[in-house]
């Protein structure tokens, strides 16, 4: 157990307090970014049912709940609700994951929370939003559902084949980034004006917003998106290629500078009548594009992926081996930038995972504790709210609070 006074002061968000009552990925990851950048983050976990991330997502909870404190409480009970409201009084950001109107039904709508803390920033993450048609607001949703409804899944897969979700969990992690960024902006405004904000984040809308030009192409010119699979449907030298060692590379012949060096490497003259010096790309449908494709395939099939990567990079063509985790662990750039790191679980055992990014020069982030067990910080948090030892014991007896070890090893 760590008291609030013992939380180390570090990072860009030291002095910010965040509470989240979320499960799975999106909400917890938004809160995790706060925790890694120095905020005091309290994870409210249902006293009756542990967060599904502890059993359904392998080690994700160990990585995406580090630096957080845990309060396992039933806020549907009167005593739990009152503790929750008291907790809001000095909280900067509250992040929830609930269908439209769920907190209002519990008597915990925005206005109720703002009565306790007018400057509170409230973030509501849901699949379909907090407003609109009731039938949609009440729909259950997870990452692939948001991808399906948000038009994202229809863009992924191979032509003529079933659509597929992008992995891992694009809707969840994109939503987390939007939730984090917008709530930080809202905290800045709240500290300026003393007035909080309520952010309604629908996952399917996040996915629609991050589809580049394609929605506009359809709205303005009626151009439908065409699935591309592992290779551009339009451009030569733009996609995945198999190599001699049965590994793969991805490259892009894109830009006049790339073509100027990369085409002669493949024995194709640049700056001619057919390929003027102003050319930025070659179309697959052109004879020149087909020649480039065949030459790239032949080169890749006679060289290993590492040899292909080095050769094309040496000739100015953006190219990378398609890395698996074994490749990443051995790659010198991964090692040099310490992409993987180690910290301690709640029980003191070491565990390895991905480090904190991006890197900060003047206010570095840090990992100061592992993911907490269920109710690990109950006493500390409630004592800080002014509850006595006897009152806390009574809450345990009533089932408002719970506490137990829960470390899942897959």
Coordinates of C-alpha atoms in Angstrom, one line a residue:
X1 CA 0.0 0.0 0.0
X2 CA 1.2 3.5 -0.9
X3 CA -0.2 6.6 0.7
X4 CA -1.0 9.6 -1.4
X5 CA 1.8 11.5 0.2
X6 CA 4.3 8.8 -0.8
X7 CA 3.4 8.9 -4.5
X8 CA 6.6 10.2 -6.2
X9 CA 6.4 13.6 -7.9
X10 CA 7.5 13.3 -11.5
X11 CA 6.4 14.0 -15.1
X12 CA 4.3 16.5 -16.9
X13 CA 1.1 15.6 -15.0
X14 CA 2.3 15.6 -11.4
X15 CA -0.4 17.1 -9.2
X16 CA -3.3 15.9 -11.4
X17 CA -5.7 13.4 -9.9
X18 CA -7.6 11.0 -12.1
X19 CA -10.3 8.5 -11.1
X20 CA -11.5 5.8 -13.6
X21 CA -14.3 3.3 -13.4
X22 CA -13.7 1.4 -16.6
X23 CA -13.0 -2.1 -17.8
X24 CA -11.1 -3.8 -20.6
X25 CA -8.9 -1.5 -22.7
X26 CA -10.0 2.0 -23.8
X27 CA -10.7 3.7 -20.4
X28 CA -8.0 2.1 -18.5
X29 CA -5.4 2.9 -21.1
X30 CA -6.4 6.6 -21.1
X31 CA -6.0 6.6 -17.4
X32 CA -2.7 4.7 -17.7
X33 CA -1.2 7.5 -19.8
X34 CA -2.0 9.9 -17.0
X35 CA -0.4 7.5 -14.5
X36 CA 2.8 7.1 -16.5
X37 CA 3.2 10.9 -16.9
X38 CA 2.9 11.5 -13.2
X39 CA -0.7 11.9 -12.2
X40 CA -2.3 10.2 -9.2
X41 CA -4.6 7.6 -10.7
X42 CA -7.2 5.7 -8.8
X43 CA -8.8 2.6 -10.5
X44 CA -12.3 1.9 -9.1
X45 CA -12.9 -1.8 -9.5
X46 CA -16.3 -3.5 -8.9
X47 CA -16.3 -5.1 -5.5
X48 CA -18.4 -8.0 -6.8
X49 CA -16.9 -8.8 -10.2
X50 CA -13.2 -8.2 -11.0
X51 CA -12.3 -6.3 -14.1
X52 CA -12.4 -8.7 -17.1
X53 CA -8.9 -7.6 -18.1
X54 CA -7.5 -9.7 -15.3
X55 CA -8.7 -12.9 -16.9
X56 CA -9.5 -12.1 -20.6
X57 CA -6.5 -10.1 -21.8
X58 CA -3.5 -12.0 -20.6
X59 CA -0.8 -9.7 -19.2
X60 CA -2.4 -6.5 -20.5
X61 CA -3.7 -5.4 -17.1
X62 CA -0.2 -5.8 -15.6
X63 CA 1.1 -3.3 -18.2
X64 CA -1.9 -1.0 -18.5
X65 CA -2.6 -0.5 -14.8
X66 CA 0.9 0.1 -13.5
X67 CA 1.4 3.2 -11.4
X68 CA -2.3 3.1 -10.5
X69 CA -4.0 2.7 -7.1
X70 CA -7.0 0.5 -6.6
X71 CA -10.2 1.0 -4.8
X72 CA -12.6 -2.0 -4.9
X73 CA -16.0 -0.6 -4.1
X74 CA -19.7 -1.1 -5.0
X75 CA -20.8 2.4 -6.0
X76 CA -24.4 1.1 -6.6
X77 CA -24.9 0.9 -2.8
X78 CA -25.7 4.1 -0.9
X79 CA -22.5 4.0 1.1
X80 CA -20.5 3.3 -2.0
X81 CA -22.1 6.1 -3.9
X82 CA -21.4 8.6 -1.1
X83 CA -17.8 7.6 -1.0
X84 CA -17.6 8.0 -4.7
X85 CA -19.1 11.5 -4.6
X86 CA -16.6 12.5 -1.9
X87 CA -13.8 11.1 -4.0
X88 CA -14.9 13.4 -6.8
X89 CA -14.4 16.5 -4.7
X90 CA -10.7 16.9 -5.4
X91 CA -10.5 14.9 -8.6
X92 CA -9.5 16.6 -11.8
X93 CA -10.6 13.9 -14.3
X94 CA -13.2 11.1 -14.0
X95 CA -13.2 8.5 -16.8
X96 CA -16.1 6.2 -17.2
X97 CA -17.1 3.5 -19.6
X98 CA -20.9 3.1 -19.8
X99 CA -23.7 3.2 -22.3
X100 CA -25.7 6.4 -22.7
X101 CA -27.6 7.4 -19.6
X102 CA -26.2 4.7 -17.3
X103 CA -24.7 7.1 -14.7
X104 CA -27.8 9.3 -14.8
X105 CA -29.9 6.2 -13.8
X106 CA -27.5 5.7 -10.9
X107 CA -28.1 9.2 -9.7
X108 CA -24.5 10.2 -10.8
X109 CA -25.1 12.4 -13.8
X110 CA -22.9 15.4 -14.7
X111 CA -24.8 17.9 -12.7
X112 CA -24.7 15.8 -9.5
X113 CA -20.9 15.4 -9.9
X114 CA -20.5 19.1 -10.6
X115 CA -22.4 20.0 -7.4
X116 CA -19.5 18.3 -5.6
X117 CA -16.8 19.6 -7.9
X118 CA -17.6 22.3 -10.5
X119 CA -14.2 22.0 -12.1
X120 CA -14.4 18.2 -12.7
X121 CA -13.6 16.9 -16.2
X122 CA -15.9 14.0 -17.0
X123 CA -15.0 11.6 -19.8
X124 CA -17.6 9.1 -21.0
X125 CA -16.3 6.4 -23.3
X126 CA -19.0 4.2 -25.1
X127 CA -19.5 2.4 -28.3
X128 CA -22.3 4.5 -29.7
X129 CA -22.4 7.8 -27.6
X130 CA -24.4 9.3 -24.8
X131 CA -27.0 10.9 -27.1
X132 CA -28.9 10.1 -30.2
X133 CA -31.3 7.2 -30.7
X134 CA -32.0 5.2 -27.6
X135 CA -31.8 1.9 -29.4
X136 CA -28.2 2.7 -30.4
X137 CA -27.2 4.3 -27.1
X138 CA -28.1 1.1 -25.3
X139 CA -26.3 -1.3 -27.7
X140 CA -23.4 -3.3 -26.1
X141 CA -20.1 -2.7 -27.8
X142 CA -16.5 -3.9 -27.8
X143 CA -13.6 -3.0 -30.1
X144 CA -14.6 -5.1 -33.1
X145 CA -18.2 -3.9 -32.9
X146 CA -17.0 -0.3 -33.1
X147 CA -14.8 -1.2 -36.0
X148 CA -17.8 -2.9 -37.8
X149 CA -20.2 0.0 -37.2
X150 CA -17.6 2.7 -37.8
X151 CA -16.8 1.7 -41.3
X152 CA -13.3 0.6 -40.3
X153 CA -13.7 -3.1 -40.7
X154 CA -15.0 -2.8 -44.2
X155 CA -11.7 -1.2 -45.2
X156 CA -9.5 -4.1 -44.0
X157 CA -8.9 -7.5 -45.5
X158 CA -8.2 -8.7 -49.0
X159 CA -10.3 -7.9 -52.1
X160 CA -13.1 -10.5 -52.5
X161 CA -12.5 -11.8 -49.0
X162 CA -14.5 -11.3 -45.7
X163 CA -13.8 -8.0 -43.9
X164 CA -11.6 -8.3 -40.8
X165 CA -10.8 -6.1 -37.7
X166 CA -7.4 -4.5 -37.4
X167 CA -5.4 -5.9 -34.5
X168 CA -4.7 -5.3 -31.8
X169 CA -7.8 -3.4 -30.6
X170 CA -7.5 -0.3 -32.8
X171 CA -10.8 1.2 -31.6
X172 CA -9.9 0.8 -28.0
X173 CA -6.5 2.3 -28.2
X174 CA -7.5 5.1 -30.6
X175 CA -10.4 6.0 -28.3
X176 CA -8.0 6.0 -25.3
X177 CA -5.7 8.5 -27.1
X178 CA -8.6 10.8 -27.9
X179 CA -9.9 10.5 -24.3
X180 CA -6.5 11.4 -22.9
X181 CA -5.8 14.3 -25.2
X182 CA -9.2 15.9 -25.0
X183 CA -9.4 15.6 -21.2
X184 CA -5.9 17.1 -20.7
X185 CA -7.1 20.1 -22.8
X186 CA -10.3 20.2 -20.7
X187 CA -8.2 20.3 -17.4
X188 CA -6.2 23.2 -18.8
X189 CA -9.5 25.1 -19.5
X190 CA -11.0 24.1 -16.2
X191 CA -8.0 25.5 -14.2
X192 CA -8.4 28.7 -16.2
X193 CA -12.2 29.1 -15.7
X194 CA -13.1 26.9 -12.7
X195 CA -15.7 25.2 -14.9
X196 CA -15.4 21.5 -15.8
X197 CA -16.4 19.7 -19.0
X198 CA -18.2 16.5 -20.0
X199 CA -16.7 14.7 -23.0
X200 CA -18.9 12.3 -24.9
X201 CA -16.6 9.9 -26.8
X202 CA -18.3 7.3 -29.1
X203 CA -15.8 4.8 -30.3
X204 CA -17.3 4.4 -33.8
X205 CA -16.9 8.2 -34.3
X206 CA -13.3 8.1 -33.4
X207 CA -12.7 5.5 -36.1
X208 CA -14.7 7.5 -38.7
X209 CA -12.6 10.6 -37.8
X210 CA -9.3 8.7 -38.4
X211 CA -10.0 7.4 -41.9
X212 CA -8.0 10.0 -43.7
X213 CA -9.4 11.2 -47.0
X214 CA -11.7 8.3 -47.7
X215 CA -15.0 9.5 -46.2
X216 CA -14.5 12.8 -48.0
X217 CA -13.7 11.0 -51.3
X218 CA -17.0 9.2 -50.9
X219 CA -19.0 12.3 -49.8
X220 CA -17.6 14.6 -52.5
X221 CA -17.0 12.3 -55.5
X222 CA -18.8 9.1 -54.6
X223 CA -15.6 7.1 -54.6
X224 CA -15.9 3.9 -52.6
X225 CA -13.0 2.5 -50.6
X226 CA -11.3 -0.5 -52.2
X227 CA -9.7 -3.1 -50.0
X228 CA -6.0 -3.4 -50.7
X229 CA -4.9 -6.3 -48.5
X230 CA -1.1 -6.5 -48.3
X231 CA -0.3 -4.4 -51.4
X232 CA -1.5 -1.1 -52.7
X233 CA -4.3 -1.6 -55.2
X234 CA -3.0 1.4 -57.3
X235 CA 0.7 1.9 -56.9
X236 CA 3.7 -0.2 -57.9
X237 CA 6.5 -0.9 -55.4
X238 CA 4.1 -0.3 -52.5
X239 CA 3.3 -3.3 -50.3
X240 CA 4.5 -6.6 -48.8
X241 CA 7.0 -8.8 -50.6
X242 CA 8.1 -12.3 -49.7
X243 CA 11.9 -13.1 -49.4
X244 CA 14.2 -16.0 -49.9
X245 CA 14.1 -16.9 -46.1
X246 CA 10.3 -16.9 -46.2
X247 CA 10.2 -13.7 -44.2
X248 CA 8.6 -10.5 -45.5
X249 CA 9.4 -6.8 -46.1
X250 CA 7.3 -3.8 -46.7
X251 CA 8.4 -1.0 -49.0
X252 CA 7.1 2.1 -50.6
X253 CA 8.3 3.6 -53.9
X254 CA 6.8 6.9 -53.1
X255 CA 8.1 10.4 -54.0
X256 CA 10.3 11.8 -56.7
X257 CA 13.4 11.5 -54.5
X258 CA 12.8 7.8 -53.8
X259 CA 12.2 7.1 -57.5
X260 CA 15.3 9.0 -58.6
X261 CA 17.5 6.6 -56.6
X262 CA 15.3 3.6 -56.3
X263 CA 14.4 3.0 -59.9
X264 CA 18.0 2.9 -61.3
X265 CA 18.7 0.3 -58.5
X266 CA 16.1 -1.9 -60.2
X267 CA 17.5 -1.1 -63.7
X268 CA 14.8 1.3 -64.6
X269 CA 15.8 4.7 -66.0
X270 CA 14.4 7.8 -64.3
X271 CA 13.9 11.2 -65.9
X272 CA 12.8 10.0 -69.2
X273 CA 9.8 10.7 -71.4
X274 CA 7.9 7.8 -69.8
X275 CA 9.1 8.5 -66.3
X276 CA 9.7 12.3 -66.1
X277 CA 11.7 13.7 -63.2
X278 CA 8.5 15.1 -61.7
X279 CA 7.0 11.6 -61.2
X280 CA 6.1 10.8 -57.6
X281 CA 4.9 7.2 -58.1
X282 CA 4.2 4.5 -60.7
X283 CA 0.8 3.1 -61.2
X284 CA 0.3 -0.7 -61.1
X285 CA -1.7 -0.4 -64.3
X286 CA 1.2 1.1 -66.3
X287 CA 3.8 -1.0 -68.1
X288 CA 6.6 0.7 -66.1
X289 CA 4.8 -0.1 -62.9
X290 CA 4.5 -3.8 -63.9
X291 CA 8.2 -3.9 -64.8
X292 CA 9.1 -2.5 -61.3
X293 CA 6.8 -5.0 -59.6
X294 CA 8.5 -8.0 -61.4
X295 CA 12.0 -6.7 -60.7
X296 CA 11.2 -6.2 -57.0
X297 CA 9.7 -9.6 -56.6
X298 CA 12.6 -11.3 -58.3
X299 CA 15.1 -9.5 -56.1
X300 CA 13.3 -10.3 -52.9
X301 CA 12.9 -14.0 -53.9
X302 CA 16.7 -14.3 -54.3
X303 CA 17.7 -12.5 -51.1
X304 CA 16.9 -12.7 -47.4
X305 CA 14.6 -10.1 -45.8
X306 CA 17.6 -8.6 -44.0
X307 CA 19.5 -8.3 -47.3
X308 CA 16.5 -6.8 -49.0
X309 CA 16.0 -4.2 -46.3
X310 CA 19.7 -3.2 -46.4
X311 CA 19.8 -3.0 -50.2
X312 CA 16.7 -0.9 -50.7
X313 CA 17.5 1.4 -47.8
X314 CA 21.0 1.9 -49.3
X315 CA 19.3 3.1 -52.4
X316 CA 16.9 5.5 -50.7
X317 CA 13.7 3.3 -50.7
X318 CA 11.7 3.2 -47.5
X319 CA 11.8 -0.5 -46.5
X320 CA 11.5 -2.6 -43.4
X321 CA 11.5 -6.2 -42.5
X322 CA 8.1 -7.2 -41.1
X323 CA 9.2 -7.8 -37.5
X324 CA 7.9 -10.3 -35.0
X325 CA 8.7 -10.1 -31.3
X326 CA 11.9 -12.1 -31.6
X327 CA 13.1 -9.7 -34.2
X328 CA 12.2 -6.7 -32.1
X329 CA 14.0 -8.1 -29.0
X330 CA 17.3 -8.5 -31.0
X331 CA 17.1 -5.3 -33.0
X332 CA 19.8 -2.8 -32.0
X333 CA 17.4 0.2 -32.3
X334 CA 14.9 -1.4 -29.9
X335 CA 17.8 -2.1 -27.5
X336 CA 19.3 1.4 -27.8
X337 CA 16.0 3.1 -27.0
X338 CA 15.0 0.6 -24.3
X339 CA 11.7 -0.2 -25.8
X340 CA 11.3 -3.2 -23.4
X341 CA 11.8 -2.8 -19.7
X342 CA 11.2 -4.5 -16.4
X343 CA 9.3 -3.6 -13.2
X344 CA 7.8 -5.4 -10.2
X345 CA 4.4 -6.9 -9.8
X346 CA 2.3 -6.2 -6.7
X347 CA 3.8 -9.3 -5.1
X348 CA 7.4 -8.2 -5.8
X349 CA 8.1 -10.5 -8.7
X350 CA 9.8 -9.0 -11.7
X351 CA 7.8 -8.7 -15.0
X352 CA 8.9 -7.5 -18.4
X353 CA 6.9 -5.4 -20.8
X354 CA 6.9 -2.3 -23.0
X355 CA 8.4 0.9 -21.7
X356 CA 6.8 4.4 -21.5
X357 CA 6.6 6.5 -24.6
X358 CA 7.1 9.1 -25.9
X359 CA 10.3 10.1 -24.2
X360 CA 10.5 13.4 -22.3
X361 CA 13.7 15.3 -21.8
X362 CA 12.8 17.8 -19.0
X363 CA 9.9 15.9 -17.2
X364 CA 10.6 12.2 -17.7
X365 CA 7.9 9.6 -17.1
X366 CA 8.5 6.6 -14.9
X367 CA 7.2 3.3 -13.7
X368 CA 7.1 3.5 -9.9
X369 CA 4.8 0.5 -9.1
X370 CA 3.2 -2.5 -10.7
X371 CA -0.5 -3.0 -11.4
X372 CA -2.4 -3.2 -8.1
X373 CA -4.3 -6.1 -6.7
X374 CA -8.1 -5.8 -6.0
X375 CA -8.7 -3.3 -3.3
X376 CA -5.0 -3.0 -2.6
X377 CA -5.3 0.7 -1.7
X378 CA -8.7 0.8 0.0
X379 CA -7.6 1.8 3.4
X380 CA -5.2 4.5 2.1
X381 CA -7.7 6.1 -0.2
X382 CA -10.6 6.0 2.3
X383 CA -8.4 7.3 5.2
X384 CA -7.4 10.2 2.9
X385 CA -11.2 10.9 2.5
X386 CA -11.6 11.1 6.3
X387 CA -13.1 7.7 7.1
X388 CA -12.1 6.0 10.4
X389 CA -10.7 2.5 10.7
X390 CA -14.0 1.5 12.3
X391 CA -16.0 2.9 9.4
X392 CA -13.8 1.1 6.9
X393 CA -14.3 -2.2 8.7
X394 CA -18.0 -1.7 8.6
X395 CA -17.9 -1.1 4.8
X396 CA -16.1 -4.5 4.4
X397 CA -18.7 -6.2 6.5
X398 CA -21.5 -4.8 4.4
X399 CA -19.9 -5.8 1.1
X400 CA -19.3 -2.3 0.0
X401 CA -15.6 -2.9 -0.1
X402 CA -13.6 -6.0 -1.0
X403 CA -9.9 -6.8 -1.0
X404 CA -7.9 -9.8 -2.3
X405 CA -4.9 -10.8 -4.2
X406 CA -5.4 -11.4 -7.9
X407 CA -2.4 -11.9 -10.1
X408 CA -3.2 -13.7 -13.3
X409 CA -0.4 -15.6 -15.0
X410 CA -1.3 -16.8 -18.5

